Coordinates of C-alpha atoms in Angstrom, one line a residue:
Chain A
X1 CA 122.7 97.1 91.8
X2 CA 122.7 93.7 93.3
X3 CA 121.4 91.4 90.6
X4 CA 118.6 89.3 91.8
X5 CA 117.2 86.8 89.3
X6 CA 113.4 87.3 89.4
X7 CA 112.8 84.6 86.8
X8 CA 113.1 81.8 89.5
X9 CA 111.1 83.6 92.2
X10 CA 107.4 83.3 92.2
X11 CA 104.9 84.8 94.7
X12 CA 101.4 84.7 95.8
X13 CA 101.0 88.4 96.6
X14 CA 97.9 88.8 94.3
X15 CA 96.2 85.8 95.9
X16 CA 97.0 86.9 99.4
X17 CA 95.8 90.5 98.7
X18 CA 92.4 89.1 97.7
X19 CA 92.3 86.8 100.6
X20 CA 92.9 89.7 102.9
X21 CA 89.7 91.6 102.1
X22 CA 90.7 92.5 98.5
X23 CA 93.5 94.7 99.6
X24 CA 94.5 97.1 96.9
X25 CA 98.1 97.4 95.6
X26 CA 98.2 100.9 97.0
X27 CA 97.2 99.8 100.5
X28 CA 99.8 97.0 100.4
X29 CA 102.4 99.4 99.2
X30 CA 101.6 101.8 102.0
X31 CA 101.9 99.1 104.6
X32 CA 105.1 97.6 103.1
X33 CA 106.7 101.0 102.7
X34 CA 107.2 100.9 98.9
X35 CA 105.6 102.4 95.8
X36 CA 102.5 100.9 94.1
X37 CA 104.6 100.4 91.0
X38 CA 106.9 98.1 92.9
X39 CA 104.0 96.0 94.1
X40 CA 102.8 95.7 90.5
X41 CA 106.4 94.7 89.4
X42 CA 106.5 92.1 92.1
X43 CA 103.1 90.6 91.2
X44 CA 104.0 90.5 87.5
X45 CA 107.3 88.7 88.3
X46 CA 109.4 91.5 87.0
X47 CA 111.2 92.3 90.2
X48 CA 112.7 90.2 93.0
X49 CA 112.5 92.0 96.3
X50 CA 115.2 92.4 98.9
X51 CA 115.0 90.2 102.0
X52 CA 113.8 93.1 104.2
X53 CA 111.0 93.9 101.8
X54 CA 110.0 90.3 101.4
X55 CA 109.8 90.0 105.2
X56 CA 107.7 93.3 105.4
X57 CA 105.3 92.0 102.9
X58 CA 105.0 88.7 104.7
X59 CA 104.4 90.6 107.9
X60 CA 101.5 92.5 106.3
X61 CA 99.8 89.2 105.5
X62 CA 100.7 87.9 108.9
X63 CA 102.3 84.8 107.4
X64 CA 105.8 83.3 106.8
X65 CA 107.9 84.6 104.0
X66 CA 107.8 81.1 102.4
X67 CA 104.1 81.4 102.0
X68 CA 104.5 84.5 100.0
X69 CA 107.6 83.8 97.9
X70 CA 108.7 80.5 96.4
X71 CA 111.9 79.7 94.6
X72 CA 111.2 77.6 91.5
X73 CA 112.8 74.1 91.5
X74 CA 113.6 74.4 95.2
X75 CA 111.1 72.6 97.5
X76 CA 111.2 72.2 101.2
X77 CA 113.4 69.3 102.2
X78 CA 115.4 69.4 99.0
X79 CA 118.5 70.3 100.9
X80 CA 119.1 68.8 104.3
X81 CA 120.8 71.8 106.0
X82 CA 121.1 69.9 109.3
X83 CA 123.7 67.7 107.6
X84 CA 126.0 70.7 107.4
X85 CA 125.6 71.7 111.0
X86 CA 128.4 70.5 113.3
X87 CA 127.9 68.9 116.7
Chain B
X1 CA 104.6 106.7 86.0
X2 CA 107.1 107.0 88.8
X3 CA 108.9 110.3 89.5
X4 CA 112.2 108.8 88.1
X5 CA 110.5 108.0 84.8
X6 CA 109.0 111.5 84.7
X7 CA 112.4 113.0 85.4
X8 CA 114.0 110.8 82.7
X9 CA 111.4 111.9 80.1
X10 CA 111.9 115.5 81.2
X11 CA 115.7 115.3 80.7
X12 CA 115.3 113.7 77.3
X13 CA 112.8 116.3 76.2
X14 CA 115.0 119.2 77.3
X15 CA 118.0 117.7 75.4
X16 CA 115.8 117.1 72.3
X17 CA 114.5 120.7 72.5
X18 CA 118.0 122.1 73.0
X19 CA 119.3 120.1 70.0
X20 CA 116.6 121.5 67.8
X21 CA 117.3 125.0 69.0
X22 CA 121.0 124.5 68.2
X23 CA 120.2 123.2 64.7
X24 CA 118.1 126.4 64.2
X25 CA 120.6 128.7 65.8
X26 CA 123.6 127.8 63.6
X27 CA 122.0 128.9 60.3
X28 CA 120.3 131.9 62.0
X29 CA 123.6 133.2 63.4
X30 CA 125.4 132.5 60.1
X31 CA 122.7 134.5 58.3
X32 CA 122.6 137.3 60.9
X33 CA 126.3 137.9 61.1
X34 CA 127.1 136.9 57.6
X35 CA 129.6 134.3 58.7
X36 CA 130.1 130.7 57.5
X37 CA 128.3 128.0 59.4
X38 CA 131.6 126.5 60.6
X39 CA 132.5 129.8 62.3
X40 CA 129.3 130.1 64.3
X41 CA 128.9 126.4 65.0
X42 CA 131.1 126.5 68.2
X43 CA 129.7 129.7 69.7
X44 CA 126.2 128.4 69.1
X45 CA 126.9 125.5 71.4
X46 CA 126.1 128.0 74.1
X47 CA 122.4 127.0 73.5
X48 CA 123.2 123.8 75.3
X49 CA 123.4 125.9 78.5
X50 CA 119.6 125.4 78.5
X51 CA 120.4 121.8 79.6
X52 CA 120.8 123.5 83.0
X53 CA 117.0 123.0 83.1
X54 CA 117.8 119.4 84.0
X55 CA 118.2 120.7 87.6
X56 CA 114.5 121.2 87.7
X57 CA 113.9 117.4 87.6
X58 CA 114.1 117.6 91.4
X59 CA 110.5 119.0 91.3
X60 CA 109.3 115.5 90.4
X61 CA 110.5 114.2 93.8
X62 CA 108.3 116.3 96.0
X63 CA 106.8 114.4 99.0
X64 CA 103.5 112.8 98.3
X65 CA 100.4 113.8 100.2
X66 CA 99.1 110.2 100.6
X67 CA 102.1 109.2 102.7
X68 CA 103.5 106.7 100.1
X69 CA 107.2 106.9 99.6
X70 CA 108.4 108.8 96.5
X71 CA 111.0 106.2 95.7
X72 CA 111.9 102.8 97.1
X73 CA 114.5 100.0 96.8
X74 CA 113.5 99.2 93.3
X75 CA 113.9 102.8 92.2
X76 CA 117.2 103.1 93.9
X77 CA 118.4 99.9 92.2
X78 CA 117.4 101.2 88.8
X79 CA 119.0 104.6 89.6
X80 CA 122.3 102.8 90.5
X81 CA 122.1 100.7 87.4
X82 CA 121.5 103.7 85.2
X83 CA 124.3 105.7 86.8
X84 CA 126.8 102.8 86.3
X85 CA 125.7 102.5 82.6
X86 CA 126.0 106.3 82.1
X87 CA 129.4 106.6 83.8
X88 CA 130.6 103.5 81.9
X89 CA 129.6 105.0 78.6
X90 CA 131.2 108.3 79.3
X91 CA 134.4 106.5 80.5
X92 CA 134.6 104.4 77.3
X93 CA 134.1 107.5 75.1
X94 CA 136.6 109.5 77.1
X95 CA 139.3 106.9 76.8
X96 CA 138.6 106.5 73.1
X97 CA 138.8 110.2 72.6
X98 CA 142.0 110.5 74.5
X99 CA 143.7 107.5 73.0
X100 CA 142.3 108.2 69.6
X101 CA 143.5 111.8 69.4
X102 CA 146.9 110.6 70.7
X103 CA 147.1 107.9 68.0
X104 CA 146.1 110.4 65.3
X105 CA 148.7 112.9 66.4
X106 CA 151.4 110.2 66.6
X107 CA 150.6 109.1 63.1
X108 CA 150.9 112.7 61.9
X109 CA 154.2 113.1 63.8
X110 CA 152.7 115.9 65.9
X111 CA 154.7 116.1 69.2
X112 CA 153.2 119.2 70.8
X113 CA 149.8 120.9 70.6
X114 CA 148.2 123.8 72.3
X115 CA 144.7 123.6 73.7
X116 CA 142.3 126.4 74.5
X117 CA 141.5 126.7 78.2
X118 CA 137.8 126.1 77.3
X119 CA 138.8 122.5 76.6
X120 CA 138.8 121.5 80.3
X121 CA 135.4 122.8 81.3
X122 CA 134.4 121.3 77.9
X123 CA 135.1 117.9 79.2
X124 CA 132.8 118.4 82.1
X125 CA 130.1 119.7 79.7
X126 CA 130.6 116.7 77.4
X127 CA 130.3 114.4 80.5
X128 CA 126.9 116.0 81.3
X129 CA 125.7 115.7 77.7
X130 CA 126.6 112.0 77.7
X131 CA 125.7 111.0 81.3
X132 CA 122.3 112.5 81.7
X133 CA 120.7 111.2 78.5
X134 CA 122.2 107.7 78.8
X135 CA 121.0 107.6 82.4
X136 CA 117.6 108.6 81.3
X137 CA 117.4 106.0 78.6
X138 CA 118.6 103.2 80.9
X139 CA 116.0 104.3 83.5
X140 CA 113.2 104.2 81.0
X141 CA 114.3 100.8 79.7
X142 CA 114.7 99.4 83.2
X143 CA 111.2 100.4 84.2
X144 CA 109.8 98.6 81.1
X145 CA 111.7 95.4 81.9
X146 CA 111.2 95.4 85.6
X147 CA 114.6 96.8 86.6
X148 CA 116.3 93.6 87.8
X149 CA 117.8 92.3 84.5

């Protein structure tokens, strides 16, 4: 499997679920197309999702993926990507 | 518990049950046919044919009525990790057995040996006996730890 280090990735899924009418893990799982166990593993920080799954979860909450998942030690503006872009 | 965990437990229980049956079959056959244990030990291995019950683990992967997927990307990642671990384990044992037996025979100055034809399907049988349990143990461990490490 492709190793994805879940130790650096945090998320606000639990918070967002409660903000969205106390959505259950099962309901979120159904809408994101995964099993309830995977949602539980995500919330407890045991599993780092693939990019498509992260995007699907963000879409369920109608927000940007950055508002759901955060990379520890990496904040917006840390890296000026525009400096690497050519003219 | 996910279907893969259930299947892994099922596979381990089948193997444990079969091993117990084998342990009981050897003295029973020895007593019944009045033969030494060493003589009946190999024919009694036929009990491990019950490991064919592993094929029934597919029953755990029936579609769900509530529309949720049976497995997802995490399950597939765990499955792949378990398969790699199981194949790796079998490969190491296979190489050790081949090189080990070669080294022993060289040390004993044995240049030629004969093998029963049962040896070749025996390799496949041994592969199954190694791969399925290792895969099951890795699956159960991966679900406990999250599956990504």
